[in-house]
PDB file of C-alpha atoms and ligand atoms in Angstrom:
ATOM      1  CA  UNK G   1      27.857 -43.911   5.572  1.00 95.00           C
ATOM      2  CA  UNK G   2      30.455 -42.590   3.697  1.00 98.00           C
ATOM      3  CA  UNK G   3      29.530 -40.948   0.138  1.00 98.00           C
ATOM      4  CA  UNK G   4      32.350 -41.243  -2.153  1.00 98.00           C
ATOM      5  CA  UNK G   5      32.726 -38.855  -5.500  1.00 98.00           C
ATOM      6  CA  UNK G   6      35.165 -40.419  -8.073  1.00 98.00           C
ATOM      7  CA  UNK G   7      36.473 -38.389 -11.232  1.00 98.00           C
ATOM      8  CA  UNK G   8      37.814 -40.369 -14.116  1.00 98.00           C
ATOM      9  CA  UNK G   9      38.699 -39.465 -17.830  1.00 97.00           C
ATOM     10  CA  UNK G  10      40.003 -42.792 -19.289  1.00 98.00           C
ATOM     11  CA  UNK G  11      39.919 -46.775 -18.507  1.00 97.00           C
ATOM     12  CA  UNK G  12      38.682 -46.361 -14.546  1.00 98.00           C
ATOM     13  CA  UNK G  13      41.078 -49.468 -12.782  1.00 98.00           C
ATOM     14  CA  UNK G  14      41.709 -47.001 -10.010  1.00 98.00           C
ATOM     15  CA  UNK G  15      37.817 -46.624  -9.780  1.00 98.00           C
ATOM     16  CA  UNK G  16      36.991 -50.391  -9.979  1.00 98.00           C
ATOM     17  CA  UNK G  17      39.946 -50.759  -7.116  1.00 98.00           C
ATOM     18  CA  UNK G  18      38.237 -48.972  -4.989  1.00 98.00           C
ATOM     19  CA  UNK G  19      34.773 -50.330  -5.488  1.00 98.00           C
ATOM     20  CA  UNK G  20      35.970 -53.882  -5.503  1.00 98.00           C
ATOM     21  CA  UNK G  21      37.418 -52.781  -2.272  1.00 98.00           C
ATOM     22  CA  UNK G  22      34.031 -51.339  -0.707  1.00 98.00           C
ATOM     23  CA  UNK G  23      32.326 -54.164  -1.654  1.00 97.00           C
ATOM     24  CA  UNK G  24      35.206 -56.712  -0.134  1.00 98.00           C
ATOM     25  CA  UNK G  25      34.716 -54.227   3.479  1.00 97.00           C
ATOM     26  CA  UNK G  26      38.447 -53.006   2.817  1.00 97.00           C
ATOM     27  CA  UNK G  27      36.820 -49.134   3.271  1.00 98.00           C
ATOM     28  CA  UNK G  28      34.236 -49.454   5.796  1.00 95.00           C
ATOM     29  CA  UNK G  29      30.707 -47.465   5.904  1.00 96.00           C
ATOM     30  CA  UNK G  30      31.372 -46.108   2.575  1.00 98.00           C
ATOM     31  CA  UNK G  31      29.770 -46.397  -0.879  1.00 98.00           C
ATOM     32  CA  UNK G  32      30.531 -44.717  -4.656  1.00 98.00           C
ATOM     33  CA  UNK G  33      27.589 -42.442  -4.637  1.00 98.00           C
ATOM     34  CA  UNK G  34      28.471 -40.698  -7.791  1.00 98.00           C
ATOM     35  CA  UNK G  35      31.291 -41.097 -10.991  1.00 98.00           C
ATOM     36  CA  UNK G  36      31.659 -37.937 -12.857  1.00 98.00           C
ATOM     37  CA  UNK G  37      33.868 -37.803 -16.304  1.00 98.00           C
ATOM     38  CA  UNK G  38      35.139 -34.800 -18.698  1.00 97.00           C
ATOM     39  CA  UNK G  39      34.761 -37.168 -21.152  1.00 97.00           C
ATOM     40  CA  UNK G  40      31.696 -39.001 -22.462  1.00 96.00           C
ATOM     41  CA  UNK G  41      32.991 -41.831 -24.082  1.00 97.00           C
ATOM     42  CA  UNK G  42      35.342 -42.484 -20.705  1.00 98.00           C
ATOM     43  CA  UNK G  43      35.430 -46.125 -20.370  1.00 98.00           C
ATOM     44  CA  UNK G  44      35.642 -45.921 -16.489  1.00 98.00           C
ATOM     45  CA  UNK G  45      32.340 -44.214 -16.870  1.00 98.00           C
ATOM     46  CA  UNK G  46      30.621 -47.484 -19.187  1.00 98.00           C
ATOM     47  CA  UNK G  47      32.404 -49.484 -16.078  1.00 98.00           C
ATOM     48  CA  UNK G  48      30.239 -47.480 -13.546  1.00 98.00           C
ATOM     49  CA  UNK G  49      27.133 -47.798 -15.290  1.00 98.00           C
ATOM     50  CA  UNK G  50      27.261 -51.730 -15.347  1.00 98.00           C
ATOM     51  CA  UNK G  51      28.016 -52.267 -12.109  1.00 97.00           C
ATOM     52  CA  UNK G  52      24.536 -49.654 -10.906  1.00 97.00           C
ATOM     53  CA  UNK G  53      26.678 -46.497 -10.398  1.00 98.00           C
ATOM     54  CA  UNK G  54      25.422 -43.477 -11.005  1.00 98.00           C
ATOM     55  CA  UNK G  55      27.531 -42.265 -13.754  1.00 98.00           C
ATOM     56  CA  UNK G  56      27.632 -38.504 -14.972  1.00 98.00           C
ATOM     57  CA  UNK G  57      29.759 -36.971 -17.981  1.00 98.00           C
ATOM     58  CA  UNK G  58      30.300 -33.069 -17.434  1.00 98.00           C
ATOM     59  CA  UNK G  59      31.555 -32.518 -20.585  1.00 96.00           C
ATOM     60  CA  UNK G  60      34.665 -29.905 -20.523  1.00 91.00           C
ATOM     61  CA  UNK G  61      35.346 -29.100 -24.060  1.00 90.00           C
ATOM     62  CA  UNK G  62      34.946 -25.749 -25.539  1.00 90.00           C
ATOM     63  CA  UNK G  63      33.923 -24.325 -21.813  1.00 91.00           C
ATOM     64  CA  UNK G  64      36.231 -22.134 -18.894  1.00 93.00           C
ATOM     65  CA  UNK G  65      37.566 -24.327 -16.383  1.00 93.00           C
ATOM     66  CA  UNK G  66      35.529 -22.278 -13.726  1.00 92.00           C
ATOM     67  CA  UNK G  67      32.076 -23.060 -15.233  1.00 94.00           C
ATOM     68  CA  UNK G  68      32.909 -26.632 -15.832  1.00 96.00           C
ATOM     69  CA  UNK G  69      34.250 -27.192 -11.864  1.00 97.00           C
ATOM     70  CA  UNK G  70      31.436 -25.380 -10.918  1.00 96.00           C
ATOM     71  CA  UNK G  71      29.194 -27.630 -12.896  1.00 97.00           C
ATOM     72  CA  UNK G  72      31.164 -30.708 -11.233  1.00 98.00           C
ATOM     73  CA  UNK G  73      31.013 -29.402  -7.581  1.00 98.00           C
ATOM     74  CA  UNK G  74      27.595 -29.019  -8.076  1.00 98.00           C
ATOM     75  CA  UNK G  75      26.971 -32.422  -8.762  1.00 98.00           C
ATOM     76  CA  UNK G  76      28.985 -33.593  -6.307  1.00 98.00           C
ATOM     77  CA  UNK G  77      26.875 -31.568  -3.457  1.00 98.00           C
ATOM     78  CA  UNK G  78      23.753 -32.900  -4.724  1.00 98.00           C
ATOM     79  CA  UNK G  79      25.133 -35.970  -4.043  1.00 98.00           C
ATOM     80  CA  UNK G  80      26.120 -35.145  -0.575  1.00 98.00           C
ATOM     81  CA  UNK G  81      29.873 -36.456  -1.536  1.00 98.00           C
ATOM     82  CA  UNK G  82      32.054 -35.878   1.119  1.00 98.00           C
ATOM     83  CA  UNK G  83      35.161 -37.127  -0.600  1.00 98.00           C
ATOM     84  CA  UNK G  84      36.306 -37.056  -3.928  1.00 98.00           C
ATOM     85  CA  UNK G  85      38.747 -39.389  -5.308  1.00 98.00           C
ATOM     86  CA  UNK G  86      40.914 -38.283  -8.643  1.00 98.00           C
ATOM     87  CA  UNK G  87      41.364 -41.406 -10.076  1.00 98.00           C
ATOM     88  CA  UNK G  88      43.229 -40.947 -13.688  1.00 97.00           C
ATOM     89  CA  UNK G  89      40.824 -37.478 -13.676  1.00 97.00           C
ATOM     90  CA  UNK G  90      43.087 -35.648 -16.175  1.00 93.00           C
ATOM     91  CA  UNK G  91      42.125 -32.165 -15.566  1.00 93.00           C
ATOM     92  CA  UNK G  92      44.110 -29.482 -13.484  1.00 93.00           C
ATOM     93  CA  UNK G  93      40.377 -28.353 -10.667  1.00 96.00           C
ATOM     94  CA  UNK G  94      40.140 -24.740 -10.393  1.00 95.00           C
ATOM     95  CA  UNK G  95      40.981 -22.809  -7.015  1.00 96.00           C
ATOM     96  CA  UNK G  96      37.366 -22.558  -6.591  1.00 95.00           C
ATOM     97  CA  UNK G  97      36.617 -26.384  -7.001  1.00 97.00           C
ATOM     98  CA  UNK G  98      39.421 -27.148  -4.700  1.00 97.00           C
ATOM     99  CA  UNK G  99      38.437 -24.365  -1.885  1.00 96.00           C
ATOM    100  CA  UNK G 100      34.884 -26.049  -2.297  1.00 96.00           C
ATOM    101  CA  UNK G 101      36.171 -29.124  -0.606  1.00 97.00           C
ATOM    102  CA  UNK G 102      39.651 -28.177   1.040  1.00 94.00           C
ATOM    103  CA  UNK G 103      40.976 -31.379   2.522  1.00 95.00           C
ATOM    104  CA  UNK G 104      38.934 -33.891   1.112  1.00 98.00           C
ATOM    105  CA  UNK G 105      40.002 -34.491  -2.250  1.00 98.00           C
ATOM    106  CA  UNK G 106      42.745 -37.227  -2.713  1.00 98.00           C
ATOM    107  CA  UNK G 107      44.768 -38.018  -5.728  1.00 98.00           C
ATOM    108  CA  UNK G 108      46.786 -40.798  -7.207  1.00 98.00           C
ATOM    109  CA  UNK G 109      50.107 -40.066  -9.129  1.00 98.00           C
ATOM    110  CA  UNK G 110      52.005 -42.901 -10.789  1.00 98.00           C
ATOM    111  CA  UNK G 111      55.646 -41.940  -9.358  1.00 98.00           C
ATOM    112  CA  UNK G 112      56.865 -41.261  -5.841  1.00 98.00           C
ATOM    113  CA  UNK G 113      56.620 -37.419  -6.092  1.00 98.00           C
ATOM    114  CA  UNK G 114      57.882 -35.541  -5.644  1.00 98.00           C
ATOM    115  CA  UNK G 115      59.841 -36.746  -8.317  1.00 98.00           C
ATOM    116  CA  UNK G 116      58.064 -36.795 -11.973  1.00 98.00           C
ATOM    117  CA  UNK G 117      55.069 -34.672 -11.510  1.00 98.00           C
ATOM    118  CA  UNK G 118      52.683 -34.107 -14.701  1.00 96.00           C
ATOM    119  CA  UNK G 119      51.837 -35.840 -17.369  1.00 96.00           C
ATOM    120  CA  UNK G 120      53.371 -39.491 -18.133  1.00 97.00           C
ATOM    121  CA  UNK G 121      55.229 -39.992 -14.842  1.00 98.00           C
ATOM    122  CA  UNK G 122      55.636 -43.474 -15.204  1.00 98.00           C
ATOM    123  CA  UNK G 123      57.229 -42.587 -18.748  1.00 98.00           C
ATOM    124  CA  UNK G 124      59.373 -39.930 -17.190  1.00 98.00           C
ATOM    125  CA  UNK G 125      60.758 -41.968 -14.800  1.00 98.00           C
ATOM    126  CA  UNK G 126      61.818 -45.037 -16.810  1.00 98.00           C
ATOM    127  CA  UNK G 127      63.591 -42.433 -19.059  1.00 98.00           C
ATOM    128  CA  UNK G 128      65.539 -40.769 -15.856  1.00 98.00           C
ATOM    129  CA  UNK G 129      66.870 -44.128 -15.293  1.00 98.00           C
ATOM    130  CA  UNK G 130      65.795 -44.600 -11.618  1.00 98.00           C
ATOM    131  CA  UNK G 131      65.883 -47.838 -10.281  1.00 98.00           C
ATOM    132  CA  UNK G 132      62.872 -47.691  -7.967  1.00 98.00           C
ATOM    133  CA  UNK G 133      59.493 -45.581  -8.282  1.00 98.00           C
ATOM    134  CA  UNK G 134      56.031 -46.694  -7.878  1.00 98.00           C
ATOM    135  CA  UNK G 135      53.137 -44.530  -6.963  1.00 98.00           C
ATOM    136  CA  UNK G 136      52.114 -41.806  -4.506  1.00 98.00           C
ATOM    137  CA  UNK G 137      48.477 -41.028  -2.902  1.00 98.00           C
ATOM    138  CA  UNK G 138      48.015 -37.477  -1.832  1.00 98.00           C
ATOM    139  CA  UNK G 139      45.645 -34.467  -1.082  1.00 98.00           C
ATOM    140  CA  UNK G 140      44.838 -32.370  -3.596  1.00 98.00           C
ATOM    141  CA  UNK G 141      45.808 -28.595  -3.434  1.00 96.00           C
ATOM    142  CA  UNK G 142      45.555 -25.806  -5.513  1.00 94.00           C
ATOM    143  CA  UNK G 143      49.431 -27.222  -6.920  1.00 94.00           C
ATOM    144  CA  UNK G 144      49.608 -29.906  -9.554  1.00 94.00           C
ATOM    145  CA  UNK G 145      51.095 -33.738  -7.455  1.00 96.00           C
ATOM    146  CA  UNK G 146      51.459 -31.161  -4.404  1.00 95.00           C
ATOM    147  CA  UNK G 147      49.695 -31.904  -1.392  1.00 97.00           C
ATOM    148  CA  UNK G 148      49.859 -33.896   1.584  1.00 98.00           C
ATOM    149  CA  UNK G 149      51.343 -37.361   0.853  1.00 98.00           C
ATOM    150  CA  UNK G 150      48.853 -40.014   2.527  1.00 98.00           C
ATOM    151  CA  UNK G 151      50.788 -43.468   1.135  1.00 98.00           C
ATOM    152  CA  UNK G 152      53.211 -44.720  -0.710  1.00 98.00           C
ATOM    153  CA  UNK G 153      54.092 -47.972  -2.825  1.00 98.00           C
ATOM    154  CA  UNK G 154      57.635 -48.637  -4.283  1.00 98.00           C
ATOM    155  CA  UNK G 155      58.278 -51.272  -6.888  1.00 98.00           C
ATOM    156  CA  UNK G 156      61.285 -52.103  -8.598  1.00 98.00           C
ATOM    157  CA  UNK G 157      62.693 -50.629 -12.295  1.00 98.00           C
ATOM    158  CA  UNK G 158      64.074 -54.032 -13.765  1.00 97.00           C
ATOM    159  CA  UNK G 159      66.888 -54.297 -16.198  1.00 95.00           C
ATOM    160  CA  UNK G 160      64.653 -55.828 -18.649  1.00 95.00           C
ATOM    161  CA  UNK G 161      62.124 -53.800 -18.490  1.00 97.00           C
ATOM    162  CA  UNK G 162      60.121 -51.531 -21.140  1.00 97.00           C
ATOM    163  CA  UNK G 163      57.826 -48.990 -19.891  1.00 97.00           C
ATOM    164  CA  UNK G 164      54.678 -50.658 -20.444  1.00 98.00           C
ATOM    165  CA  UNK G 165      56.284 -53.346 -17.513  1.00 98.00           C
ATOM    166  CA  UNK G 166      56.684 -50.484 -15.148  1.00 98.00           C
ATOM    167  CA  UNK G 167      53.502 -48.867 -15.471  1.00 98.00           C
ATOM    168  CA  UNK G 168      51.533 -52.133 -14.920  1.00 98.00           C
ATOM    169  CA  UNK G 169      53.703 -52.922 -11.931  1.00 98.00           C
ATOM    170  CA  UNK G 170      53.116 -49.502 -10.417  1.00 98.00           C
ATOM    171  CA  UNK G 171      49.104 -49.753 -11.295  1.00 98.00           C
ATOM    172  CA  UNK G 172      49.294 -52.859  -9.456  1.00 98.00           C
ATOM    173  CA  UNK G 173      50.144 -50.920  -5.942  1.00 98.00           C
ATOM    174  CA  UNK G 174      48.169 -48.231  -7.380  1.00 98.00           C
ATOM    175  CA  UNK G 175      44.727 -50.693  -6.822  1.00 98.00           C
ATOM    176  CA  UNK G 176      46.536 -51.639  -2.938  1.00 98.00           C
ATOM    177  CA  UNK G 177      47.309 -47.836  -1.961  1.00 98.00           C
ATOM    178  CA  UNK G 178      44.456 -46.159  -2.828  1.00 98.00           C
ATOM    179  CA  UNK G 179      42.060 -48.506  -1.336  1.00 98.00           C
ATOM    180  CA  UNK G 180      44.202 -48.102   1.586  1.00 98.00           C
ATOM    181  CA  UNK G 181      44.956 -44.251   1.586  1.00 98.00           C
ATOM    182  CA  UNK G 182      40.686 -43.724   1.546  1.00 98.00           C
ATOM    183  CA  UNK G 183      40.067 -46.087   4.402  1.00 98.00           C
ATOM    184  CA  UNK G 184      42.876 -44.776   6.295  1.00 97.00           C
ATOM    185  CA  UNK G 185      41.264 -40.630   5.502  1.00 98.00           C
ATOM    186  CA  UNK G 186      38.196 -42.028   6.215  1.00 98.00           C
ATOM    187  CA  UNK G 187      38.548 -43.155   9.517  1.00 97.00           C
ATOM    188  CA  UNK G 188      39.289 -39.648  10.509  1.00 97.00           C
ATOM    189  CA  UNK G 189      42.788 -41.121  12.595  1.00 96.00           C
ATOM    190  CA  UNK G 190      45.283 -38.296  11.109  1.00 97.00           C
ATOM    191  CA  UNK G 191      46.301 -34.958  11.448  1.00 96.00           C
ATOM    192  CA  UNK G 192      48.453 -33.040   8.884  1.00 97.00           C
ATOM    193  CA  UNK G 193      51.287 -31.151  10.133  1.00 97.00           C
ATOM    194  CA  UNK G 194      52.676 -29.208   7.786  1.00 95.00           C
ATOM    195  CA  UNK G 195      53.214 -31.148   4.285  1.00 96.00           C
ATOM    196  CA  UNK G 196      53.198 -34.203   6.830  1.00 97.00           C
ATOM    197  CA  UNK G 197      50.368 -37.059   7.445  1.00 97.00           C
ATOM    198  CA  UNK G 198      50.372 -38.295  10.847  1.00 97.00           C
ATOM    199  CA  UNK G 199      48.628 -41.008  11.712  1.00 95.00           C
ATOM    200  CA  UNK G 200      46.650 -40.813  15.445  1.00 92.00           C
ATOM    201  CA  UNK G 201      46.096 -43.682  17.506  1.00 81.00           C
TER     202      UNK G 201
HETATM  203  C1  GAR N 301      46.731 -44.132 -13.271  1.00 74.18           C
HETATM  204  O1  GAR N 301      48.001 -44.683 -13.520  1.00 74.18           O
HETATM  205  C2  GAR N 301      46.855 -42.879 -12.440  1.00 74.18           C
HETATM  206  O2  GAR N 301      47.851 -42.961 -11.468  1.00 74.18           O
HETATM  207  C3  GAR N 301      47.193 -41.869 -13.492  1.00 74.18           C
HETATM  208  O3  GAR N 301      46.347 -42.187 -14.568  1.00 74.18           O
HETATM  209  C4  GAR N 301      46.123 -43.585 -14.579  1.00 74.18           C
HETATM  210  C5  GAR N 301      44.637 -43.826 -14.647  1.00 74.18           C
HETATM  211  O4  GAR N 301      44.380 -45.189 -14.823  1.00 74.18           O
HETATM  212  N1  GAR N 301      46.980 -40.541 -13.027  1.00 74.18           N
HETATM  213  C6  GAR N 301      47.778 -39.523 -13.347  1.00 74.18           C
HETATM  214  O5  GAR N 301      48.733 -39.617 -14.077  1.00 74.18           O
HETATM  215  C7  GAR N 301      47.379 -38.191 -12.702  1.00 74.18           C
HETATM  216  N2  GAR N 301      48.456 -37.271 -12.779  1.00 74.18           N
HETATM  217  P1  GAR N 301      42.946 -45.777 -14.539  1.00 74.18           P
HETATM  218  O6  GAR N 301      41.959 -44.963 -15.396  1.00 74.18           O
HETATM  219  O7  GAR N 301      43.011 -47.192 -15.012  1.00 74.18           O
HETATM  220  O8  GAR N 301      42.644 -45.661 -13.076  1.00 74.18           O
END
C-alpha cells in the first residue's frame, strides 16, 4: 500500500480529486494516510476530517521556514508517507524539506509552465492574452513550478471569457491530471532524463 501525504492551505478540490479517485481504484494500492495544513481554519483540512482523514494543521505563522518544514517532515515520517502531494499548499518547502524526500513530492500549477509561474497563474495568463493554457503536474525541486513535468492538460481561453471561467475550466483538468500524474509515479514505470519524464513499458 501506498501512503499518500497531501499539503493544502485553502478549499482542498485537488485533495478531494484525488481521494475520490482512490476510492473509485483510479490510483491503485494507495490511501491518504495523512493531510497536513499551514493554516488551521483550511477548509480542505474540515474536508479531510469528515471524510475519516487524519487531518493535521502545522501552523506556520510567526515561525522560520526551517522549523516549520521540519515540523511537517516529521509528521509526514511518522506517517510512513512516501509521497507527498502539494495540492494548493501555498508555501515555498525549504531545501531541507525537499532533500528529505527528493523525488517524491509532486505539485500542481494552474498554467502550462513554464509559462506563468507564482502566484495567480491562471490570472496571469488571462491577462497575457494567450489563447490556450490549462494546468501542469510536476516534481517538486528546490525551484518554485521547476521540476520535472509529469502531465499536462490544455483547455481553451474563450473570447467571452472572464477569469473566473478559465480558472474553473483549468481546475476541471486539474481533478483529471493529478489523479493521473500520482497513479502514473506510483506505478514506478518512468525514468527522468534530464528535465524529461519518460514513461517505461
Ligand atoms: C489550484 O488551482 C492549484 O493548482 C493552485 O491552487 C489551487 C488550489 O485549489 N496551486 C497553485 O497555484 C500553486 N502554485 P484547491 O485547494 O481547490 O485544490
Amino acid at each position: 500500500m501506498h501512503n499518500l501525504g497531501v499539503l493544502l492551505s485553502g478549499r482542498g478540490s485537488n485533495f478531494l480529486a484525488i481521494a475520490d479517485a482512490i476510492d473509485a481504484g483510479k490510483i491503485p494500492d494507495a490511501r491518504i494516510a495523512v493531510v497536513i495544513s499551514n493554516l488551521a481554519d483550511a477548509p480542505g483540512l474540515e474536508a479531510a476530517r469528515q471524510r475519516g482523514l487524519n487531518a493535521v494543521a502545522i501552523e506556520a505563522r510567526g515561525r522560520k521556514r526551517a522549523e516549520h518544514d521540519h515540523e511537517v517532515v516529521a509528521a509526514l515520517r511518522s506517517h510512513e508517507v512516501e509521497l507527498i502531494c502539494l495540492a494548493g499548499y501555498m508555501r515555498l518547502l525549504s531545501p531541507g524539506f525537499v532533500q528529505a524526500f527528493s523525488g517524491r513530492i509532486l505539485n500542481i500549477h494552474p498554467s502550462l509552465l513554464p509559462a506563468f509561474p507564482g502566484l495567480d497563474a491562471q490570472m496571469q495568463a488571462f491577462e497575457y492574452g494567450v489563447q490556450v493554457t490549462g494546468c501542469t503536474v510536476h516534481f517538486v525541486d528546490e525551484q518554485l513550478d521547476h521540476g520535472a513535468i509529469i502531465l499536462q492538460r490544455s483547455v481553451p481561453v474563450l473570447s467571452g471569457d472572464d477569469p473566473h471561467a478559465v480558472a474553473a475550466r483549468i481546475l476541471e483538468q486539474e481533478h483529471v491530471a493529478y489523479a493521473e500524474a500520482i497513479a502514473r509515479v506510483l506505478s514506478g514505470k518512468y525514468e527522468i532524463v534530464g528535465r524529461r519524464y519518460l514513461p517505461k513499458k
